[in-house]
PDB file of C-alpha atoms in Angstrom:
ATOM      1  CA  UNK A   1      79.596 100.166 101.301  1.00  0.00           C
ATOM      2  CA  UNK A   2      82.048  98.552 103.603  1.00  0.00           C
ATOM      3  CA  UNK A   3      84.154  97.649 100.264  1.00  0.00           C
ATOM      4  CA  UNK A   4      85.369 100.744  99.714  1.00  0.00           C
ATOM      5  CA  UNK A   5      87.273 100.537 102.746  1.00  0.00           C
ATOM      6  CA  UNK A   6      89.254  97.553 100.998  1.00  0.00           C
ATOM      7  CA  UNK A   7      88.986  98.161  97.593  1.00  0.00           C
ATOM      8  CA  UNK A   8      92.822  99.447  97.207  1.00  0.00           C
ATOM      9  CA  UNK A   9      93.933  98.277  99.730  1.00  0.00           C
ATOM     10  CA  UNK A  10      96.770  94.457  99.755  1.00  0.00           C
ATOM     11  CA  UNK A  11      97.776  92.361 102.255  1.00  0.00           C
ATOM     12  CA  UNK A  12     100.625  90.164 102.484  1.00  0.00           C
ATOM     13  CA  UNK A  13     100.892  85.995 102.804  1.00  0.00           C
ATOM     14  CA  UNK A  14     104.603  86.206 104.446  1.00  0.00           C
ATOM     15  CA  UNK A  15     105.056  82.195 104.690  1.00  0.00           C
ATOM     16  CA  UNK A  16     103.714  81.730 101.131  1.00  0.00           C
ATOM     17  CA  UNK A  17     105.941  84.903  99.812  1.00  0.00           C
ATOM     18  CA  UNK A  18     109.122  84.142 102.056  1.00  0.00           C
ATOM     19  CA  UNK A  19     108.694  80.164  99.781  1.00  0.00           C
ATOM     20  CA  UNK A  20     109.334  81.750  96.533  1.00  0.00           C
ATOM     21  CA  UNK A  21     113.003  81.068  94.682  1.00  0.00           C
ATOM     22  CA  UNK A  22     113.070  84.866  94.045  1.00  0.00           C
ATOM     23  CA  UNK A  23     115.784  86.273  95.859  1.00  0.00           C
ATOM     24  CA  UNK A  24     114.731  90.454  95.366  1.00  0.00           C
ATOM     25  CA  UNK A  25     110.964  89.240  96.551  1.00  0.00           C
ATOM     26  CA  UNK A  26     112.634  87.153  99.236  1.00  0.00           C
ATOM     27  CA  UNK A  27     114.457  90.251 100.799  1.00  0.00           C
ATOM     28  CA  UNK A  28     112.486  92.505 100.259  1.00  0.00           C
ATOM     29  CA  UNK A  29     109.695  90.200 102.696  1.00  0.00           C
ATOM     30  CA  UNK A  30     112.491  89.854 105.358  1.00  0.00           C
ATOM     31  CA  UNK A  31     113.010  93.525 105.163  1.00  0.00           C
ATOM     32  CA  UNK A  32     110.170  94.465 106.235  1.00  0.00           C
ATOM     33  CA  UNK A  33     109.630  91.135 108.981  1.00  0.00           C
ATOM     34  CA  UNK A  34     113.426  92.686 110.514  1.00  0.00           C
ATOM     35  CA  UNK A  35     111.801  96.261 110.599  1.00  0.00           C
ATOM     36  CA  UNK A  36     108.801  95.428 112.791  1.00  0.00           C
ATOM     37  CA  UNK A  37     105.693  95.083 109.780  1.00  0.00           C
ATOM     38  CA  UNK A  38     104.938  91.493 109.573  1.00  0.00           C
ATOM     39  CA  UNK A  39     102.182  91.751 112.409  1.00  0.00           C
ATOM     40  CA  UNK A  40     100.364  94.834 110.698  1.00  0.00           C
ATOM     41  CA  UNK A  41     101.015  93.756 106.693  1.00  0.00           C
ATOM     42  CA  UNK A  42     100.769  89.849 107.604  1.00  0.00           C
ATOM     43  CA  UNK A  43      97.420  89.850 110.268  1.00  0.00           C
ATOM     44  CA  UNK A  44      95.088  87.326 109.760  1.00  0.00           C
ATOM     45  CA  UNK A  45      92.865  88.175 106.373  1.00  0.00           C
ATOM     46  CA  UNK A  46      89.032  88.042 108.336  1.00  0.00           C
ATOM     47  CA  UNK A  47      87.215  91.304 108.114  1.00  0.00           C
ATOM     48  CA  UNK A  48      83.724  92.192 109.891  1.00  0.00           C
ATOM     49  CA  UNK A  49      82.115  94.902 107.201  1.00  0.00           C
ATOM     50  CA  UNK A  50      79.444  96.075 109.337  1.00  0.00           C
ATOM     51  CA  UNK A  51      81.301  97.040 112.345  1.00  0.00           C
ATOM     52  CA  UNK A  52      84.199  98.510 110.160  1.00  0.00           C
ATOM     53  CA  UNK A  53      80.879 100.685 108.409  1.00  0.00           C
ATOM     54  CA  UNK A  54      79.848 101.626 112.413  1.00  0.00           C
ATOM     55  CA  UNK A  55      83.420 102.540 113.035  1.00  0.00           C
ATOM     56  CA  UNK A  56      84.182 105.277 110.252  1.00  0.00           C
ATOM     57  CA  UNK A  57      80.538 106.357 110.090  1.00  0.00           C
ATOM     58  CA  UNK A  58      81.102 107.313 114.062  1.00  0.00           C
ATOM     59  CA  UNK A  59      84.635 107.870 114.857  1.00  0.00           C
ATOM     60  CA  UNK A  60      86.390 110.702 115.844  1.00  0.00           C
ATOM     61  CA  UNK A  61      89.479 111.832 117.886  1.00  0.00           C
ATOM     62  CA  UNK A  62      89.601 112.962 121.094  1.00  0.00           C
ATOM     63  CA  UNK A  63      91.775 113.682 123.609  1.00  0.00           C
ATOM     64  CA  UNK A  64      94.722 111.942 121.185  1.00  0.00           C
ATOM     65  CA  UNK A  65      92.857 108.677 120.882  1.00  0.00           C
ATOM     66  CA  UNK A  66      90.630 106.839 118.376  1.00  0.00           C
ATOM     67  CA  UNK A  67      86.874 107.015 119.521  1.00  0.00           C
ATOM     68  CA  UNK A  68      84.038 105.631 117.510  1.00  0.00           C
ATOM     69  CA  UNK A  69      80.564 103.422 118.656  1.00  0.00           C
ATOM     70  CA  UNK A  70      80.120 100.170 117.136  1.00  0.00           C
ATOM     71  CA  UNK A  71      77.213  98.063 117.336  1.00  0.00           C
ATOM     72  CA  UNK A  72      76.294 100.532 119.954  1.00  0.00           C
ATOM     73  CA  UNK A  73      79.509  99.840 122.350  1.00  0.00           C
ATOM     74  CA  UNK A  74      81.692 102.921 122.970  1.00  0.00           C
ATOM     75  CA  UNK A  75      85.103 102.490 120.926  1.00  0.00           C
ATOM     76  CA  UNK A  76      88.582 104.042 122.188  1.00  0.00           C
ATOM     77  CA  UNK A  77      92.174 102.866 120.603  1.00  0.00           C
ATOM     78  CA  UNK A  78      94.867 104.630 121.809  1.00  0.00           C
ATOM     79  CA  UNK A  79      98.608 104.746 120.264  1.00  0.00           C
ATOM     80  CA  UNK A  80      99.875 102.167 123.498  1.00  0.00           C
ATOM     81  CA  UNK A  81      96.942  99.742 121.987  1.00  0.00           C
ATOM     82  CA  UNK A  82      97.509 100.178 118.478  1.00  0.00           C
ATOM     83  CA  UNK A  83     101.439  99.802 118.961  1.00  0.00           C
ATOM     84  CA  UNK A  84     101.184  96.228 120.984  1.00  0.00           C
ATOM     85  CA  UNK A  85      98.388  94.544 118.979  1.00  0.00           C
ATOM     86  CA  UNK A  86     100.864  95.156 115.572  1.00  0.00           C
ATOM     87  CA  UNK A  87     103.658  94.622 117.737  1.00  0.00           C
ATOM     88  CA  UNK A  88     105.042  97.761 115.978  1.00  0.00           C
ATOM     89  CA  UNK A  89     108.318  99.857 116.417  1.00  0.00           C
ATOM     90  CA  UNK A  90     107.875 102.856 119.149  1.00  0.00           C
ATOM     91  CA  UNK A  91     111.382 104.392 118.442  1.00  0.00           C
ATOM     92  CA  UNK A  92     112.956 106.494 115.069  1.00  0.00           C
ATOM     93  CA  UNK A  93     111.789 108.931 113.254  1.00  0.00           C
ATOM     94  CA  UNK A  94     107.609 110.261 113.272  1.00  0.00           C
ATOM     95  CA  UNK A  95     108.303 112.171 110.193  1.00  0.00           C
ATOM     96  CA  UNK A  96     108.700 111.231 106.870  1.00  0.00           C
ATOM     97  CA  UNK A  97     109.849 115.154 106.011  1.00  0.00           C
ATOM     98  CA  UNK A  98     112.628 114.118 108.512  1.00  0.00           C
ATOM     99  CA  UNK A  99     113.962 111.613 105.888  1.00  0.00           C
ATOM    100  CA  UNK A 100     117.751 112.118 105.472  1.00  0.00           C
ATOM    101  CA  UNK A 101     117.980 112.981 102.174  1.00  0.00           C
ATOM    102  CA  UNK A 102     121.049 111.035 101.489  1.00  0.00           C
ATOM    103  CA  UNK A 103     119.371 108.113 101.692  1.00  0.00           C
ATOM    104  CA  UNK A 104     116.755 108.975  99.128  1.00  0.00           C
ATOM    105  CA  UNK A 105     119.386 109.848  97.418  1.00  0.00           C
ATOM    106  CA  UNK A 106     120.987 106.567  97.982  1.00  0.00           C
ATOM    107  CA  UNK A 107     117.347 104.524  97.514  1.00  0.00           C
ATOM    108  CA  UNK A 108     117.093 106.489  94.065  1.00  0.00           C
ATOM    109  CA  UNK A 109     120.227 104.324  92.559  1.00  0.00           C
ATOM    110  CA  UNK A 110     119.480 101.037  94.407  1.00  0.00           C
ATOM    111  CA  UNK A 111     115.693 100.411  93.151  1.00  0.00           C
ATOM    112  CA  UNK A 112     116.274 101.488  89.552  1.00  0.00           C
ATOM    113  CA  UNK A 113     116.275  99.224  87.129  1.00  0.00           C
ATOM    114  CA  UNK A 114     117.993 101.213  84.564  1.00  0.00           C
ATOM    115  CA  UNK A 115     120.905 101.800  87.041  1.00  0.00           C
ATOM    116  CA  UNK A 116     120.132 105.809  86.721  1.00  0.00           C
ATOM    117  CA  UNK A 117     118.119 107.126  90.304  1.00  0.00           C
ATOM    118  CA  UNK A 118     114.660 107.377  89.644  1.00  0.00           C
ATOM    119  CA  UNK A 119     112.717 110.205  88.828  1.00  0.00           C
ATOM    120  CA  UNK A 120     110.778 110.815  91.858  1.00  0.00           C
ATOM    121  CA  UNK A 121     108.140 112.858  89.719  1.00  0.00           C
ATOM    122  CA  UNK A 122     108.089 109.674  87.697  1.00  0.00           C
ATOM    123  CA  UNK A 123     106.361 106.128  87.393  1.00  0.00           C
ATOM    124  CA  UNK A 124     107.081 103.093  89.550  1.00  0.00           C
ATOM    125  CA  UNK A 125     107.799 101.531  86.198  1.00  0.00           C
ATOM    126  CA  UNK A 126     111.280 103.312  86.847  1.00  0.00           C
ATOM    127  CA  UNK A 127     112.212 100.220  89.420  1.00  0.00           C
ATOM    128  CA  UNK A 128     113.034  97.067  89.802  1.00  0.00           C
ATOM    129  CA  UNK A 129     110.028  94.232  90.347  1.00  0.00           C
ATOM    130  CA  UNK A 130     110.174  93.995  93.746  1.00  0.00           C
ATOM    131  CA  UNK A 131     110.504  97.295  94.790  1.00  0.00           C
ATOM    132  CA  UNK A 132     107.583  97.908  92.698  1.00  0.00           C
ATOM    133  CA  UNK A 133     105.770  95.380  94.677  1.00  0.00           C
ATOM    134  CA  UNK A 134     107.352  96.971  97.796  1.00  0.00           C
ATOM    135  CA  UNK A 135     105.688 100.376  96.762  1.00  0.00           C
ATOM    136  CA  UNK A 136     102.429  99.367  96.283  1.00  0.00           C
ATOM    137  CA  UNK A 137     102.541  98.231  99.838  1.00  0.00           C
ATOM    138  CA  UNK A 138     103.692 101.421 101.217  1.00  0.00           C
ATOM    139  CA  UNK A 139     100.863 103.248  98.819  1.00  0.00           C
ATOM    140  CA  UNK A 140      98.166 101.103  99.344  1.00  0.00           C
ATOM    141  CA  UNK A 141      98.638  99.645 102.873  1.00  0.00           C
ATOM    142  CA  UNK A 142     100.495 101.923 104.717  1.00  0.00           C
ATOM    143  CA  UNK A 143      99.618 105.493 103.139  1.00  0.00           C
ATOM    144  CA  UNK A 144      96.339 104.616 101.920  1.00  0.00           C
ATOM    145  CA  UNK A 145      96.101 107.979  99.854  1.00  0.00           C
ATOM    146  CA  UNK A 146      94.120 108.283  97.092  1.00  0.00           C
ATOM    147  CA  UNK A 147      95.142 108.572  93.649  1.00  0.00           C
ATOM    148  CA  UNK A 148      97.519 106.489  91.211  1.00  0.00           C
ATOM    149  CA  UNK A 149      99.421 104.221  92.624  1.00  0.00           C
ATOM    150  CA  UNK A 150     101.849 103.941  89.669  1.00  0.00           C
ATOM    151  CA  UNK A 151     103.090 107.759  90.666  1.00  0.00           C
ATOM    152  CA  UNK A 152     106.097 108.299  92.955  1.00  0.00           C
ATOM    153  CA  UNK A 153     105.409 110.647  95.431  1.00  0.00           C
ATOM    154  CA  UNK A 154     108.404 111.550  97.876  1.00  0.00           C
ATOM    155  CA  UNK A 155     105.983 110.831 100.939  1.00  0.00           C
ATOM    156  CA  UNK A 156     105.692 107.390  99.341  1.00  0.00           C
ATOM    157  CA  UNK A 157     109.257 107.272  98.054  1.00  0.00           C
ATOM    158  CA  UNK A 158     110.049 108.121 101.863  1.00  0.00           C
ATOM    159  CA  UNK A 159     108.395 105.126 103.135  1.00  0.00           C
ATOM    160  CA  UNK A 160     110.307 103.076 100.474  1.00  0.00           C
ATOM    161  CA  UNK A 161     113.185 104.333 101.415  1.00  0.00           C
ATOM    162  CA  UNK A 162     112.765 103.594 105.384  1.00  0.00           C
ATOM    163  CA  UNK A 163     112.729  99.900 104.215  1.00  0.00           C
ATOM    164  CA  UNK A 164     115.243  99.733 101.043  1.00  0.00           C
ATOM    165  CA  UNK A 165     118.023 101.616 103.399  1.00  0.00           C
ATOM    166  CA  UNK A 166     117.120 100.464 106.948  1.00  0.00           C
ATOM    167  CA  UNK A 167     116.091 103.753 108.600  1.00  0.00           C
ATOM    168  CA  UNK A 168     114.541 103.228 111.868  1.00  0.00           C
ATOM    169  CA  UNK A 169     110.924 104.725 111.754  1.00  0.00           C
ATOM    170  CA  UNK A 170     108.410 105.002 114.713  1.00  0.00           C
ATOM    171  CA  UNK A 171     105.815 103.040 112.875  1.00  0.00           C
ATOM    172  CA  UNK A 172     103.437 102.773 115.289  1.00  0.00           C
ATOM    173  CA  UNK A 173     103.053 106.714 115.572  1.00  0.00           C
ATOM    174  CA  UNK A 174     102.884 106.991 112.001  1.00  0.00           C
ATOM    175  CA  UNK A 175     100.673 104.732 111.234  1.00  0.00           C
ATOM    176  CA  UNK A 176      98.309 105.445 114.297  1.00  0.00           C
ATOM    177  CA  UNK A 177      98.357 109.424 113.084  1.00  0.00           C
ATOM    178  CA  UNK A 178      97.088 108.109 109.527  1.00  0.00           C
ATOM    179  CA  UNK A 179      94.283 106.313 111.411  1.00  0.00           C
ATOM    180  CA  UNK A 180      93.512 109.416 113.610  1.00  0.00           C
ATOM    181  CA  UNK A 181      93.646 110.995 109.732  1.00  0.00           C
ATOM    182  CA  UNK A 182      91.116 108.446 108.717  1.00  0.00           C
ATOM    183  CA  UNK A 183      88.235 109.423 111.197  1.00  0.00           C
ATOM    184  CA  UNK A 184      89.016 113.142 111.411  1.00  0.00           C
ATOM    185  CA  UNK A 185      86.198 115.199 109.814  1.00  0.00           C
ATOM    186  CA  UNK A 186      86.956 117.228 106.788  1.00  0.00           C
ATOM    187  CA  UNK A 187      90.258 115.049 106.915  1.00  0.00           C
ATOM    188  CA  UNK A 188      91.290 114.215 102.796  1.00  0.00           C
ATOM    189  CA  UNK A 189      93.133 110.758 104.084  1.00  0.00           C
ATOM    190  CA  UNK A 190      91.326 108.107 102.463  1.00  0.00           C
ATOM    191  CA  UNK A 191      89.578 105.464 104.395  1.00  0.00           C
ATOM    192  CA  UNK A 192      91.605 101.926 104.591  1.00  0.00           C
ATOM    193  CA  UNK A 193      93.115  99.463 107.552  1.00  0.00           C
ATOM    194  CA  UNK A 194      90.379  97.045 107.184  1.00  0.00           C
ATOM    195  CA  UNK A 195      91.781  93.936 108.818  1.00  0.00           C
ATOM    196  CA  UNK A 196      94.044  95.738 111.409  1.00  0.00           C
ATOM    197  CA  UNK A 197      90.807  97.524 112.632  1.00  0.00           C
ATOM    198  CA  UNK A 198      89.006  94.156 112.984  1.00  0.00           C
ATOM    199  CA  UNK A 199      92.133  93.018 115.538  1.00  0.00           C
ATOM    200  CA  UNK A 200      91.560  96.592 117.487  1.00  0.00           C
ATOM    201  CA  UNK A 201      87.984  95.857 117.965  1.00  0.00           C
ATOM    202  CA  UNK A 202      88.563  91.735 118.508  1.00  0.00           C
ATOM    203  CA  UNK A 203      91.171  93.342 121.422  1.00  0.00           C
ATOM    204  CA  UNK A 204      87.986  95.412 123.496  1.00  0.00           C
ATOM    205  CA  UNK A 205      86.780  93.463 126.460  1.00  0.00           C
ATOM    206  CA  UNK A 206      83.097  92.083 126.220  1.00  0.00           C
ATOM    207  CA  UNK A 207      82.764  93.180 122.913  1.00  0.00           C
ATOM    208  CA  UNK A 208      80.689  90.943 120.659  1.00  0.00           C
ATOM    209  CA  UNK A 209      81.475  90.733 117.061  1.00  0.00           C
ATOM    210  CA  UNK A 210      78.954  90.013 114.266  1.00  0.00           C
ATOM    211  CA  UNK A 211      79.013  87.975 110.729  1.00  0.00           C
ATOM    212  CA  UNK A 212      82.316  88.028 109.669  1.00  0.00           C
ATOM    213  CA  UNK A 213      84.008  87.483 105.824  1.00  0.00           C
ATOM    214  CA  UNK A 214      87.477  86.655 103.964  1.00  0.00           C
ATOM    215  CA  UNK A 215      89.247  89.236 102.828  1.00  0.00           C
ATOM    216  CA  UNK A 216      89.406  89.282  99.255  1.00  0.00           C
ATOM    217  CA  UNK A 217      91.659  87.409  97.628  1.00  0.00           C
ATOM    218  CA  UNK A 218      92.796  88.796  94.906  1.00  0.00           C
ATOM    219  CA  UNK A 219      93.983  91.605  96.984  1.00  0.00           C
ATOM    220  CA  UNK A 220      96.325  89.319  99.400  1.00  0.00           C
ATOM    221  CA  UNK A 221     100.120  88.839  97.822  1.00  0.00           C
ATOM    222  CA  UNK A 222     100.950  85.577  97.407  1.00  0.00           C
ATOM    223  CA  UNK A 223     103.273  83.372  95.320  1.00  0.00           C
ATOM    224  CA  UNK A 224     100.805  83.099  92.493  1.00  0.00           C
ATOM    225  CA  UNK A 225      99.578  86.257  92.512  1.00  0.00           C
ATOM    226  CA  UNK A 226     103.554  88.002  93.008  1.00  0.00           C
ATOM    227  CA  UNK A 227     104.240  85.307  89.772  1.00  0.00           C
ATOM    228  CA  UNK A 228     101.477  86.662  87.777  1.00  0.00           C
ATOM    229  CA  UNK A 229     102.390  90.475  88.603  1.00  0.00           C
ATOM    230  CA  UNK A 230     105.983  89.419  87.191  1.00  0.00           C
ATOM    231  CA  UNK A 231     104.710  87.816  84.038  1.00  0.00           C
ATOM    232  CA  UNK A 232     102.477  90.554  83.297  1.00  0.00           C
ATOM    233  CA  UNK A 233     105.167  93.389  83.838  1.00  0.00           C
ATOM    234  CA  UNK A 234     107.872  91.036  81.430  1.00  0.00           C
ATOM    235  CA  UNK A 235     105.219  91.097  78.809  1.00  0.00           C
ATOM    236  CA  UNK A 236     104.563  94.674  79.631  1.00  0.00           C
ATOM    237  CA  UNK A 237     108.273  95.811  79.221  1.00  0.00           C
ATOM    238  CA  UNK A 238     108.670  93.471  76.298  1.00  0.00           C
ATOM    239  CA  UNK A 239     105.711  95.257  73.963  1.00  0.00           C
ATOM    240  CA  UNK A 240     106.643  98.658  75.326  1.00  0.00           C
ATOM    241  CA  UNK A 241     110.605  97.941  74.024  1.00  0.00           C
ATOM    242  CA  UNK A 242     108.223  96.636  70.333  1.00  0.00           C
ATOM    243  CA  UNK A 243     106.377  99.745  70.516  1.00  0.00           C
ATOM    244  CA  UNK A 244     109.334 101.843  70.877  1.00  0.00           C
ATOM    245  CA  UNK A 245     111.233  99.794  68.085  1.00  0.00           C
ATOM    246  CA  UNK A 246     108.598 100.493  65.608  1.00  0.00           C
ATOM    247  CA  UNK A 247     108.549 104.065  66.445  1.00  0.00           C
ATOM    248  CA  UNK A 248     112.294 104.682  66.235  1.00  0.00           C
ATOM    249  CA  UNK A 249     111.750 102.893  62.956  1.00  0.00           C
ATOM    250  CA  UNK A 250     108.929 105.100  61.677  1.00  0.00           C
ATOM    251  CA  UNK A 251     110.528 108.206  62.936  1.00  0.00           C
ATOM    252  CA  UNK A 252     114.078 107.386  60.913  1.00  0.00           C
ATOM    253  CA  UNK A 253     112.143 106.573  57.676  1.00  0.00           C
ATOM    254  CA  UNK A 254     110.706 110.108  58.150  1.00  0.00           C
ATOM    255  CA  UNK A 255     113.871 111.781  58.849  1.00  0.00           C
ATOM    256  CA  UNK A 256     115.927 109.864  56.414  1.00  0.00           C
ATOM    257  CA  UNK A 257     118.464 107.289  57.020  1.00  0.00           C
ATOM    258  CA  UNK A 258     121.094 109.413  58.174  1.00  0.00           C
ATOM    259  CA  UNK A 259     119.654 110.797  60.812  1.00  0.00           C
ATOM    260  CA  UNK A 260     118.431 109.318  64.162  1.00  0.00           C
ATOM    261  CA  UNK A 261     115.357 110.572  66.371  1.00  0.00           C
ATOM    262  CA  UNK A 262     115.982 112.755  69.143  1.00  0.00           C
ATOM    263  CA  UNK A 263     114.436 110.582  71.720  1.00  0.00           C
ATOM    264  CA  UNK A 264     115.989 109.813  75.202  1.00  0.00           C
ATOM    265  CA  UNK A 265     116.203 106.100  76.151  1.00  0.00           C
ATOM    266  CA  UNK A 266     113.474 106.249  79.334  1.00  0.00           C
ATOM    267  CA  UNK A 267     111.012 108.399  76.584  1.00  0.00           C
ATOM    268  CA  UNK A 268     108.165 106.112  76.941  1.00  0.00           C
ATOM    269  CA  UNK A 269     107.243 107.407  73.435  1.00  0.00           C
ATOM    270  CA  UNK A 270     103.506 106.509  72.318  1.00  0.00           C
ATOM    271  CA  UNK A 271     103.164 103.734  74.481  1.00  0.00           C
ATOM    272  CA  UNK A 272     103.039 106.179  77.351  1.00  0.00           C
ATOM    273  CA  UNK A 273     100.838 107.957  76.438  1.00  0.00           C
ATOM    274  CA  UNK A 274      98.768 105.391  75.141  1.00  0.00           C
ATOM    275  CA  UNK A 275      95.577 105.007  77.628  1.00  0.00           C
ATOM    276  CA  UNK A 276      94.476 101.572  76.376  1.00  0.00           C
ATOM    277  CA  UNK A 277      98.157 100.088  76.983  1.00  0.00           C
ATOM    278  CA  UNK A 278      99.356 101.765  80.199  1.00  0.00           C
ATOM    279  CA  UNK A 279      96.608 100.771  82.495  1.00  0.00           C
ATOM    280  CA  UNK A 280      98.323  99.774  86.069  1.00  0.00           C
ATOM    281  CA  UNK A 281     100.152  96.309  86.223  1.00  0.00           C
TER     282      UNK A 281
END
């Protein structure tokens, strides 16, 4: 089904975002408009699900460009294409293992929210709200791999990081190889780029599109849904600091009252490993 194309995948409402009286939200949006993202995060939310079924079901690479056949009408998308419909960046790094690693170093310290650099074999509970919110767009929108989302990864700390410290990134090279990733047979990249294809295809000459839908919305960032993220993550880090309370409690009656547990202050003690509690925010 065409849905699984979308189904962990967001998008981004700039204007309704960019309205918000949340200053860490608020520049973390312009961040990303200043380093050339808005047209490929912010696109208009339509999606066609049959023609984005023809296009994975039949594309390819060849010759360094995108080939598929939908609704019977030969496909090609090359990198030139791809780069002026997003109105993407063509210069900086193509890499992410090119990543100085000073300024990982340097993103490590300015997204925690303890003040200590994040663990980058860690959780993106580690971080601030809206670089959490930044990260899921860099997982889930830009990556597109498959697998939790509330892991750091360095390849997905390394796109963080391109944004948090102002590194200037090629992003229409890397994010035209993960599409050339996304049709390649054998190819582990998961499937995603559901509205940006729709624009690639809208772009072909004579080509007729069919029924098209809304993207859903639960899956586009907006105020309200940015607002409820926040409120659930307070009450989140609110029972998690009552779980932890009870358990330091528990664990000095047990040792006696002289003595205090051994427990570091990020140990996420029960409550993360707690399956029914830690499902992702």
């Amino acid at each position: 089904m065409a849905s699984a194309y979308y189904s962990n995948t967001v998008h981004i409402d700039f204007a309704s975002l960019l309205a918000m009286e949340n200053p860490g939200i608020v520049s973390v949006l312009n961040a990303l408009m200043a380093y050339g993202l808005a047209g490929f995060l912010g696109c208009p939310t339509v999606i066609y699900e049959s023609e984005l079924v023809d296009f994975f079901n039949n594309g390819s690479v060849r010759d360094g460009l995108v080939v598929s056949t939908v609704n019977g009408v030969p496909v090609e998308i090359s990198e030139r294409l791809f780069a002026e419909t997003f109105e993407l960046l063509v210069d900086g790094l193509v890499d992410l293992s090119d990543m100085p690693k000073d300024k990982i170093f340097d993103a490590r310290s300015i997204v925690s929210l303890s003040g200590e650099p994040v663990s980058l074999s860690g959780r993106k509970g580690q971080m601030k709200i809206e670089y959490r919110l930044l990260f899921d767009v860099m997982a889930k929108a830009i990556s597109v791999k498959a697998g939790s989302f509330n892991a750091l990864t360095v390849e997905k700390f390394s796109l963080l990081t391109a944004v948090v410290c102002g590194i200037l990134m090629n992003w229409a090279s890397i994010l035209f190889n993960i599409l050339k990733k996304m049709v390649s047979a054998g190819s582990k990249q998961a499937k995603g780029f559901a509205v940006q294809i729709r624009l690639l295809l809208e772009s072909i000459p004579n080509f007729e599109l069919g029924k098209s839908m809304e993207f859903p919305a639960s899956k586009i960032l907006t105020a309200k849904t940015v607002h409820r993220y926040i409120y659930h993550s307070i009450q989140f880090w609110k029972l998690s600091r009552s779980v932890r309370s009870d358990w330091r409690s528990e664990l000095r009656c047990s040792l006696g009252d002289g003595d205090e547990p051994n427990v570091h202050p990020l140990d996420p003690g029960p409550l993360g490993r707690s399956k029914s509690i830690t499902k992702s925010i």
